[in-house]
Coordinates of C-alpha atoms in Angstrom, one line a residue:
M1 CA -131.2 197.3 163.4
F2 CA -132.1 200.3 165.7
N3 CA -132.3 198.0 168.8
A4 CA -128.9 196.6 167.9
V5 CA -127.6 200.2 167.7
I6 CA -129.0 201.1 171.0
M7 CA -127.6 198.1 172.6
L8 CA -124.2 199.1 171.0
F9 CA -124.5 202.6 172.5
A10 CA -125.4 201.2 176.0
L11 CA -122.2 198.9 175.8
V12 CA -120.0 201.7 174.4
F13 CA -119.9 203.9 177.6
S14 CA -120.7 201.2 180.1
S15 CA -117.0 200.0 180.7
A16 CA -115.7 203.2 182.3
A17 CA -118.6 203.4 184.6
L18 CA -118.3 199.7 185.5
N19 CA -114.6 200.0 186.2
A20 CA -114.9 203.2 188.3
N21 CA -117.2 201.6 190.8
P22 CA -119.0 204.8 191.6
T23 CA -119.8 205.6 195.3
E24 CA -122.6 208.0 196.4
T25 CA -120.4 210.9 195.2
N26 CA -119.5 209.0 192.0
V27 CA -115.9 209.2 192.9
K28 CA -114.1 205.9 194.0
I29 CA -111.5 206.5 196.7
F30 CA -108.5 204.1 196.6
Y31 CA -106.8 202.9 199.8
D32 CA -103.6 201.1 200.3
Q33 CA -103.4 197.9 202.4
N34 CA -102.8 200.1 205.6
G35 CA -105.9 202.2 205.1
N36 CA -104.0 205.2 203.7
L37 CA -105.1 207.1 200.5
Y38 CA -103.4 205.2 197.6
N39 CA -100.8 207.0 195.4
G40 CA -99.4 205.5 192.3
M41 CA -100.2 203.3 189.3
Y42 CA -103.2 200.9 189.8
Y43 CA -103.9 198.0 187.5
T44 CA -106.8 195.6 187.1
Y45 CA -106.2 192.2 185.4
Y46 CA -108.4 189.7 183.6
E47 CA -108.3 186.2 184.8
G48 CA -105.6 185.2 182.2
G49 CA -103.3 187.9 183.5
L50 CA -103.5 190.6 180.9
V51 CA -104.1 194.1 181.9
E52 CA -107.8 195.2 182.0
S53 CA -107.4 198.8 183.1
E54 CA -104.5 201.1 183.9
L55 CA -105.0 204.1 186.2
Y56 CA -102.9 206.6 187.9
I57 CA -104.1 207.4 191.5
V58 CA -103.3 210.6 193.5
E59 CA -104.4 211.0 197.0
G60 CA -106.9 208.1 196.5
K61 CA -108.6 209.5 193.3
I62 CA -108.0 208.6 189.7
Q63 CA -106.0 211.4 188.0
G64 CA -104.9 211.8 184.3
K65 CA -105.2 209.3 181.5
A66 CA -107.1 206.1 182.2
Y67 CA -106.7 203.2 179.8
F68 CA -109.0 200.1 179.4
Y69 CA -108.1 197.1 177.4
Y70 CA -110.0 194.1 175.7
Q71 CA -109.0 190.7 176.9
S72 CA -106.9 190.4 173.7
G73 CA -104.7 193.3 175.1
K74 CA -105.8 195.8 172.5
M75 CA -107.0 199.3 173.6
M76 CA -110.7 199.5 174.2
E77 CA -111.2 203.0 175.7
V78 CA -109.1 205.9 176.9
G79 CA -110.1 209.1 178.7
K80 CA -109.0 211.5 181.4
Y81 CA -110.0 211.8 185.0
V82 CA -109.6 214.9 187.3
D83 CA -110.1 214.3 191.0
G84 CA -111.8 211.0 190.2
Q85 CA -114.3 212.3 187.8
R86 CA -114.3 211.9 184.0
Q87 CA -113.3 215.0 182.1
G88 CA -112.9 215.9 178.5
E89 CA -112.9 213.5 175.6
W90 CA -113.3 209.8 175.9
V91 CA -112.7 207.5 172.9
K92 CA -113.7 203.9 172.5
F93 CA -112.3 201.6 170.0
N94 CA -113.3 198.1 168.6
E95 CA -110.9 195.2 168.7
A96 CA -109.7 196.0 165.2
G97 CA -108.6 199.4 166.4
K98 CA -111.3 201.5 164.7
K99 CA -112.9 204.4 166.7
I100 CA -116.4 203.5 167.5
S101 CA -117.4 206.3 169.7
H102 CA -116.2 209.5 171.2
A103 CA -117.8 211.3 174.3
N104 CA -117.2 214.4 176.3
F105 CA -117.6 214.9 180.0
K106 CA -117.4 217.7 182.5
D107 CA -117.3 216.9 186.1
D108 CA -118.4 213.3 185.4
K109 CA -121.5 214.5 183.5
K110 CA -122.2 214.1 179.8
D111 CA -121.3 217.4 178.2
G112 CA -120.6 218.4 174.6
E113 CA -120.6 216.3 171.5
W114 CA -121.0 212.5 171.4
K115 CA -120.6 210.4 168.4
I116 CA -121.1 206.7 167.7
Y117 CA -119.9 204.9 164.6
N118 CA -120.2 201.3 163.3
N119 CA -117.4 198.9 163.2
D120 CA -116.4 200.2 159.8
G121 CA -116.1 203.7 161.1
Q122 CA -119.3 205.1 159.6
L123 CA -121.0 207.7 161.7
L124 CA -124.3 206.4 163.1
F125 CA -125.3 208.9 165.8
E126 CA -124.4 212.6 166.7
M127 CA -125.7 213.8 170.1
H128 CA -125.1 216.8 172.3
Y129 CA -125.4 217.2 176.1
S130 CA -125.0 220.0 178.5
M131 CA -124.4 218.6 182.1
D132 CA -126.3 215.4 181.4
K133 CA -129.2 217.1 179.6
K134 CA -130.0 216.6 175.9
V135 CA -129.5 219.7 174.0
G136 CA -129.1 220.7 170.4
T137 CA -129.9 218.6 167.4
W138 CA -129.4 214.9 167.5
K139 CA -129.0 213.0 164.3
Q140 CA -129.0 209.3 163.1
W141 CA -127.7 207.9 159.9
N142 CA -128.2 204.5 158.4
E143 CA -125.5 202.2 157.2
K144 CA -125.6 203.9 153.8
G145 CA -124.7 207.3 155.3
E146 CA -128.3 208.7 154.9
L147 CA -129.7 210.9 157.5
V148 CA -132.8 209.0 158.9
A149 CA -133.7 210.9 162.0
E150 CA -133.2 214.3 163.5
Q151 CA -134.5 215.7 166.8
T152 CA -133.8 219.0 168.5
Y153 CA -133.7 219.3 172.2
N154 CA -133.9 222.6 174.2

């Protein structure tokens, strides 16, 4: 069970990183066909033609809300970029539309409260970060909602 939850956690926050294709500076720069910095809406598509991601690009960097979709067309994840870096709250949903996680970022680093839920919406993990470092009290609950683990980080 624990390994399955860790696998879920790894998958939950992988899509934004995979779609962003980070460079050395962790900011993807988008160019148009003439080599100029791209401006405007930018879409990626699944093989079947459905939208996979929807991004707004300004001066080559992702700005504002970013949307990621399942192959079914349902919302998978939504978050915000500022100058190509993840900022603020990011929320991920399962295909049934239930929230399965929320995370917070500052300057593309984990920062603030993170929560992971099972597919029924039950809280499984609560974690806290400060600029990518584990801080505060982390908690884990079982499927019955019972607190099963707690660890404090400085």
